[in-house]
Amino acid sequence: MKKILASLVACTGLLVSAQSTAADIELKLAHTWPKGFPIFGTSVDDYATMVSEMSDGRIEIQVDSRNKHKSAFGIFDFVKNGQYDIGQSASYYYGGKEPDALFFTTMPFGMTALEQYAWFHEGGGLELANKVFAKHNIEVMTGGNTTMQMGGWFRKEINSVDDLKGLKMRIPGFGGKVMAGVGAVPTNIPPGELYQALERGTIDALEWVGPSLDLRMGFHKIAPFYYTGWHEPSTELMYFFNKKKMDSLPQWARSVLLNAAKLTGFNMTVQSQHESAENWASIKAEYPNVVVKNFPAEVIEALRASNDALIESERARSPLAAEIVDSQASYLTKVRRWTEIGDWSYLANVAKTQ
Ligand code: CA
């Protein structure tokens, strides 16, 4: 039908209104989450709307959730190969495809969300990420932060490193490796089966996100100890763009796509903070037996030693890995001094007296 219409327009020179309202640039986007998944998935729907509005309808994005494309962790390949023009996911899911992708989500004992955003956008982090992903025909932009993730839900208290030995815990990625280094047994279980696994004792503990997304999972009903975070202090989602496609677009379109991603990321971060505050209030009101705990100092020290050894082996893997690790370490050292005399000092010395 379109073809017939087009030839009719070509033959007669008639302007058909349907043609003048069609987008100049039509793009396809795939993300990792189920359709309508709160915060992570809905922010991508917001991104598509923002791009359409910012471009006055000249760019339209079709958003496919994993219900449609059936491959939650296929985003890297989809975008690299051009099956999709854009993807949204977390960089660290693709360590198997590109080992250096590991560094661009969050690192145990690493930067907080605001510190890491400063590294990405002012401290050379985004340039390093693009250096890594350009090898795969991918350009990237930050896509939104969960803010501090909690250390997880535990059925029993952790009082010593010995309590971690043999502990079966759902904790994926680098944090899982760090846990394994102190004797825990990390497992990865699909999100839909987590509650049951914890309830039946298939696992002893799990980490998910924080109150923003934990509340709806119901873990607080069966595991009363909610430990504070150490392994994902600033989990950043990321937009992936097919580089060849991006390079073919006019500058205004590139600008809209990248800046809308950055702004969507800001909106998602703010929403995460808000939802965590709201949901934590609900958990405390409905389940007053839930206790927030800090891991004992000896546990944190053991985890840190395990993390340091793993980072050192990552650093030795390649010159680029070393460049990224060193960039993060030196930026953290600098920015943390400011956080300490700024936010931390305020929270420790001023706010707690209110
Ligand atoms: Ca997590």
Coordinates of C-alpha atoms and ligand atoms in Angstrom, one line a residue:
M1 CA 0.0 0.0 0.0
K2 CA 2.8 2.4 0.9
K3 CA 4.5 1.7 -2.4
I4 CA 1.3 2.4 -4.3
L5 CA 0.8 5.6 -2.4
A6 CA 4.4 6.7 -3.0
S7 CA 4.2 6.1 -6.7
L8 CA 0.9 8.0 -6.8
V9 CA 2.6 10.9 -5.1
A10 CA 5.6 10.6 -7.5
C11 CA 3.3 10.5 -10.6
T12 CA 0.9 13.2 -9.7
G13 CA 3.0 15.4 -7.5
L14 CA 0.2 15.4 -5.0
L15 CA 1.1 15.9 -1.4
V16 CA -0.4 13.3 0.8
S17 CA -0.8 14.4 4.4
A18 CA 0.1 11.0 5.8
Q19 CA 3.5 11.3 4.1
S20 CA 4.3 14.7 5.6
T21 CA 3.6 13.6 9.2
A22 CA 5.8 10.4 9.0
A23 CA 9.0 10.6 11.0
D24 CA 12.3 11.3 9.2
I25 CA 14.2 8.8 11.3
E26 CA 12.6 5.6 12.5
L27 CA 14.7 3.6 15.0
K28 CA 14.2 0.4 17.0
L29 CA 15.3 0.0 20.6
A30 CA 15.6 -3.2 22.7
H31 CA 15.9 -3.3 26.5
T32 CA 16.6 -6.0 29.0
W33 CA 13.5 -5.8 31.1
P34 CA 9.9 -7.1 31.0
K35 CA 7.4 -4.8 29.4
G36 CA 6.4 -2.0 31.8
F37 CA 9.1 -3.1 34.4
P38 CA 9.0 -0.3 36.9
I39 CA 11.7 2.4 36.8
F40 CA 14.2 0.5 34.5
G41 CA 11.7 -0.3 31.8
T42 CA 9.3 2.6 32.1
S43 CA 12.2 5.1 31.8
V44 CA 12.9 3.7 28.3
D45 CA 9.3 4.4 27.3
D46 CA 9.8 7.9 28.7
Y47 CA 13.0 8.1 26.6
A48 CA 11.1 7.3 23.3
T49 CA 8.5 9.9 24.2
M50 CA 11.1 12.5 25.0
V51 CA 13.0 11.9 21.8
S52 CA 9.8 12.3 19.8
E53 CA 8.9 15.5 21.5
M54 CA 12.4 17.0 21.4
S55 CA 12.6 16.3 17.7
D56 CA 9.1 17.5 17.0
G57 CA 8.2 14.0 15.7
R58 CA 11.1 13.7 13.3
I59 CA 12.6 10.8 15.3
E60 CA 10.3 8.0 16.4
I61 CA 11.6 5.0 18.4
Q62 CA 9.9 1.6 18.6
V63 CA 10.6 0.1 22.0
D64 CA 10.8 -3.7 22.3
S65 CA 10.9 -5.2 25.8
R66 CA 12.3 -8.7 26.4
N67 CA 8.7 -10.0 26.1
K68 CA 9.1 -9.2 22.4
H69 CA 12.7 -9.9 21.5
K70 CA 13.1 -12.8 24.1
S71 CA 16.7 -12.1 24.9
A72 CA 17.2 -10.1 28.1
F73 CA 21.0 -10.3 27.7
G74 CA 21.1 -10.1 23.9
I75 CA 21.2 -6.3 23.9
F76 CA 24.9 -6.0 23.2
D77 CA 24.8 -8.3 20.2
F78 CA 21.5 -6.7 18.9
V79 CA 23.0 -3.3 18.8
K80 CA 26.5 -4.4 17.7
N81 CA 25.0 -6.2 14.7
G82 CA 22.4 -3.6 13.9
Q83 CA 19.3 -5.8 14.6
Y84 CA 18.4 -2.9 16.8
D85 CA 19.7 0.7 16.5
I86 CA 19.5 1.4 20.2
G87 CA 19.7 -0.8 23.4
Q88 CA 19.2 -0.1 27.1
S89 CA 20.7 -2.5 29.6
A90 CA 23.6 -2.6 32.2
S91 CA 27.1 -2.7 30.9
Y92 CA 28.3 -5.3 33.4
Y93 CA 26.0 -8.0 32.0
Y94 CA 28.3 -8.2 29.0
G95 CA 31.6 -9.0 30.7
G96 CA 31.5 -12.3 28.8
K97 CA 31.5 -10.5 25.4
E98 CA 33.8 -7.7 26.4
P99 CA 35.7 -8.1 29.7
D100 CA 36.2 -4.3 30.1
A101 CA 32.4 -3.8 30.0
L102 CA 32.5 -4.9 33.6
F103 CA 33.7 -1.5 34.8
F104 CA 31.0 0.8 33.6
T105 CA 28.0 -0.1 35.9
T106 CA 29.3 0.0 39.4
M107 CA 32.2 -1.5 41.3
P108 CA 32.3 -3.0 44.9
F109 CA 33.8 -0.4 47.2
G110 CA 33.6 2.1 44.3
M111 CA 32.1 5.5 43.8
T112 CA 28.6 6.6 44.8
A113 CA 26.2 7.6 42.1
L114 CA 27.0 11.3 42.2
E115 CA 30.8 10.6 42.3
Q116 CA 30.5 8.2 39.5
Y117 CA 28.4 10.6 37.4
A118 CA 31.2 13.2 37.9
W119 CA 33.7 10.6 36.7
F120 CA 31.6 9.7 33.7
H121 CA 30.9 13.2 32.5
E122 CA 33.8 15.3 33.8
G123 CA 36.5 12.8 34.7
G124 CA 37.0 10.9 31.5
G125 CA 34.8 7.8 32.3
L126 CA 32.5 8.1 29.4
E127 CA 35.4 8.5 27.0
L128 CA 36.9 5.3 28.4
A129 CA 33.5 3.5 28.0
N130 CA 33.3 4.7 24.4
K131 CA 36.9 3.5 23.8
V132 CA 35.9 0.0 25.0
F133 CA 32.6 -0.2 23.1
A134 CA 33.8 1.4 19.9
K135 CA 35.6 -1.9 19.3
H136 CA 32.2 -3.4 19.0
N137 CA 30.5 -0.8 16.8
I138 CA 28.7 0.6 19.8
E139 CA 28.5 4.2 21.2
V140 CA 27.2 4.6 24.8
M141 CA 25.6 7.1 27.1
T142 CA 24.7 6.9 30.8
G143 CA 21.1 5.8 31.3
G144 CA 20.0 6.1 34.9
N145 CA 21.2 5.0 38.4
T146 CA 19.5 2.9 41.1
T147 CA 21.5 4.9 43.7
M148 CA 23.0 2.8 46.6
Q149 CA 22.0 -0.8 46.4
M150 CA 21.5 -2.6 49.6
G151 CA 23.7 -5.5 50.7
G152 CA 20.7 -7.8 50.6
W153 CA 18.1 -9.7 52.6
F154 CA 19.4 -12.4 55.0
R155 CA 17.5 -14.9 57.0
K156 CA 20.2 -15.0 59.7
E157 CA 22.5 -12.4 61.1
I158 CA 26.0 -12.2 59.9
N159 CA 28.4 -11.7 62.8
S160 CA 31.7 -13.0 61.4
V161 CA 33.4 -14.1 58.3
D162 CA 32.7 -17.7 59.4
D163 CA 29.0 -16.9 59.0
L164 CA 29.6 -16.3 55.3
K165 CA 31.3 -19.7 54.7
G166 CA 29.1 -21.9 52.7
L167 CA 26.3 -19.3 52.7
K168 CA 24.3 -19.7 49.5
M169 CA 23.5 -16.2 48.2
R170 CA 22.0 -14.9 45.0
I171 CA 24.6 -12.2 44.1
P172 CA 25.6 -12.0 40.5
G173 CA 28.6 -10.4 38.8
F174 CA 31.7 -9.1 40.4
G175 CA 30.1 -8.8 43.8
G176 CA 29.5 -12.6 43.6
K177 CA 33.1 -13.3 42.8
V178 CA 34.1 -11.1 45.8
M179 CA 31.7 -13.1 48.0
A180 CA 33.2 -16.4 46.7
G181 CA 36.6 -15.1 47.7
V182 CA 35.5 -15.2 51.4
G183 CA 33.9 -18.6 51.2
A184 CA 30.3 -17.8 50.3
V185 CA 28.5 -19.7 47.4
P186 CA 27.1 -17.2 44.9
T187 CA 24.3 -18.4 42.7
N188 CA 22.3 -16.7 40.0
I189 CA 18.6 -17.5 40.0
P190 CA 16.0 -15.9 37.7
P191 CA 14.2 -13.0 39.4
G192 CA 10.8 -14.8 39.2
E193 CA 12.0 -17.7 41.3
L194 CA 13.9 -15.7 43.9
Y195 CA 11.2 -15.4 46.5
Q196 CA 10.5 -19.1 46.5
A197 CA 14.2 -20.0 46.6
L198 CA 14.6 -17.8 49.7
E199 CA 11.5 -19.1 51.3
R200 CA 12.4 -22.8 50.8
G201 CA 16.0 -22.3 51.9
T202 CA 17.4 -23.1 48.5
I203 CA 19.4 -19.9 49.1
D204 CA 20.1 -18.3 52.5
A205 CA 20.3 -14.7 51.3
L206 CA 20.0 -12.6 48.2
E207 CA 20.6 -9.1 47.0
W208 CA 18.3 -7.4 44.5
V209 CA 18.4 -3.6 44.3
G210 CA 17.1 -1.4 47.2
P211 CA 13.7 -0.5 48.6
S212 CA 12.7 1.1 45.2
L213 CA 12.4 -2.4 43.6
D214 CA 12.8 -4.8 46.6
L215 CA 9.4 -3.9 48.1
R216 CA 7.3 -5.5 45.3
M217 CA 9.5 -8.7 45.5
G218 CA 8.3 -9.3 49.1
F219 CA 11.6 -10.5 50.5
H220 CA 11.1 -8.5 53.7
K221 CA 8.3 -10.9 54.6
I222 CA 10.7 -13.9 54.9
A223 CA 14.1 -12.4 55.6
P224 CA 14.2 -9.9 58.4
F225 CA 17.8 -8.7 58.2
Y226 CA 18.4 -6.0 55.6
Y227 CA 22.1 -5.4 55.2
T228 CA 23.5 -2.1 54.0
G229 CA 25.4 -1.9 50.8
W230 CA 28.9 -2.4 49.7
H231 CA 28.9 -4.2 46.3
E232 CA 26.8 -2.0 44.1
P233 CA 27.0 1.6 45.4
S234 CA 26.0 3.2 42.1
T235 CA 24.5 0.8 39.6
E236 CA 24.2 2.7 36.3
L237 CA 22.1 1.6 33.3
M238 CA 23.4 2.4 29.9
Y239 CA 22.1 3.3 26.4
F240 CA 23.9 1.5 23.6
F241 CA 23.8 3.0 20.1
N242 CA 24.8 1.2 16.8
K243 CA 27.8 3.4 16.0
K244 CA 27.5 3.0 12.2
K245 CA 23.9 4.1 12.4
M246 CA 24.8 7.0 14.7
D247 CA 27.6 8.2 12.4
S248 CA 25.1 8.3 9.5
L249 CA 22.7 10.6 11.3
P250 CA 22.7 14.4 11.1
Q251 CA 24.2 16.2 14.1
W252 CA 20.8 17.4 15.4
A253 CA 19.5 13.9 15.6
R254 CA 22.6 12.6 17.3
S255 CA 22.4 15.4 19.8
V256 CA 18.7 14.6 20.5
L257 CA 19.4 10.9 21.0
L258 CA 22.4 11.4 23.3
N259 CA 21.1 14.3 25.4
A260 CA 17.7 12.7 25.8
A261 CA 19.4 9.5 27.1
K262 CA 21.4 11.6 29.6
L263 CA 18.4 13.4 30.7
T264 CA 16.3 10.2 31.0
G265 CA 19.2 8.9 33.2
F266 CA 18.8 11.9 35.5
N267 CA 15.1 11.4 35.7
M268 CA 15.5 7.7 36.5
T269 CA 18.0 8.4 39.2
V270 CA 15.7 10.9 40.8
Q271 CA 12.8 8.4 40.6
S272 CA 14.9 5.7 42.2
Q273 CA 15.7 7.9 45.1
H274 CA 12.0 8.8 45.5
E275 CA 10.7 5.3 45.2
S276 CA 13.3 4.0 47.7
A277 CA 12.2 6.6 50.2
E278 CA 8.5 5.9 49.7
N279 CA 8.9 2.1 49.8
W280 CA 11.2 2.0 52.8
A281 CA 8.6 3.9 54.7
S282 CA 6.0 1.3 53.7
I283 CA 8.3 -1.6 54.7
K284 CA 9.0 -0.1 58.1
A285 CA 5.3 0.6 58.7
E286 CA 4.0 -2.9 57.7
Y287 CA 6.9 -5.0 58.9
P288 CA 8.4 -3.3 61.9
N289 CA 10.5 -6.5 62.6
V290 CA 12.7 -5.8 59.6
V291 CA 16.1 -4.7 60.9
V292 CA 18.7 -2.8 59.0
K293 CA 22.2 -4.1 59.8
N294 CA 25.7 -3.1 58.9
F295 CA 28.2 -6.0 58.2
P296 CA 30.7 -6.2 61.0
A297 CA 34.1 -4.5 60.3
E298 CA 35.9 -7.9 60.0
V299 CA 33.5 -8.9 57.3
I300 CA 33.9 -5.7 55.4
E301 CA 37.7 -6.0 55.7
A302 CA 37.6 -9.5 54.3
L303 CA 35.4 -8.5 51.4
R304 CA 37.6 -5.6 50.7
A305 CA 40.7 -7.8 50.6
S306 CA 38.9 -10.2 48.2
N307 CA 37.9 -7.3 46.0
D308 CA 41.4 -5.8 45.9
A309 CA 42.9 -9.2 44.8
L310 CA 40.3 -9.4 42.0
I311 CA 40.8 -5.8 40.9
E312 CA 44.5 -6.5 40.7
S313 CA 44.0 -9.5 38.4
E314 CA 41.6 -7.4 36.3
R315 CA 44.3 -4.7 36.1
A316 CA 46.9 -7.1 34.9
R317 CA 44.6 -8.4 32.1
S318 CA 45.3 -5.6 29.6
P319 CA 46.7 -2.1 29.3
L320 CA 43.2 -0.7 28.7
A321 CA 41.8 -2.5 31.8
A322 CA 44.7 -1.0 33.8
E323 CA 43.9 2.4 32.4
I324 CA 40.2 2.1 33.5
V325 CA 41.0 0.7 36.9
D326 CA 43.6 3.5 37.5
S327 CA 41.3 6.2 36.3
Q328 CA 38.5 5.0 38.7
A329 CA 40.9 4.7 41.6
S330 CA 42.5 8.1 41.2
Y331 CA 39.2 9.8 40.6
L332 CA 37.6 8.1 43.6
T333 CA 40.5 9.2 45.8
K334 CA 40.1 12.8 44.7
V335 CA 36.3 13.0 44.7
R336 CA 36.0 11.1 48.0
R337 CA 37.9 13.8 49.9
W338 CA 35.2 16.3 48.8
T339 CA 32.3 13.9 49.6
E340 CA 33.8 13.5 53.1
I341 CA 34.1 17.2 54.0
G342 CA 30.8 17.9 52.1
D343 CA 27.9 15.5 52.2
W344 CA 29.4 13.0 54.7
S345 CA 30.3 15.7 57.2
Y346 CA 26.9 17.3 56.9
L347 CA 25.2 13.9 57.5
A348 CA 27.4 12.8 60.4
N349 CA 27.7 16.1 62.2
V350 CA 24.8 18.3 61.4
A351 CA 21.8 16.3 60.1
K352 CA 21.8 13.7 62.8
T353 CA 21.4 16.3 65.5
Q354 CA 18.0 17.4 63.9
Ligands
CA1 CA 21.8 -5.8 42.6

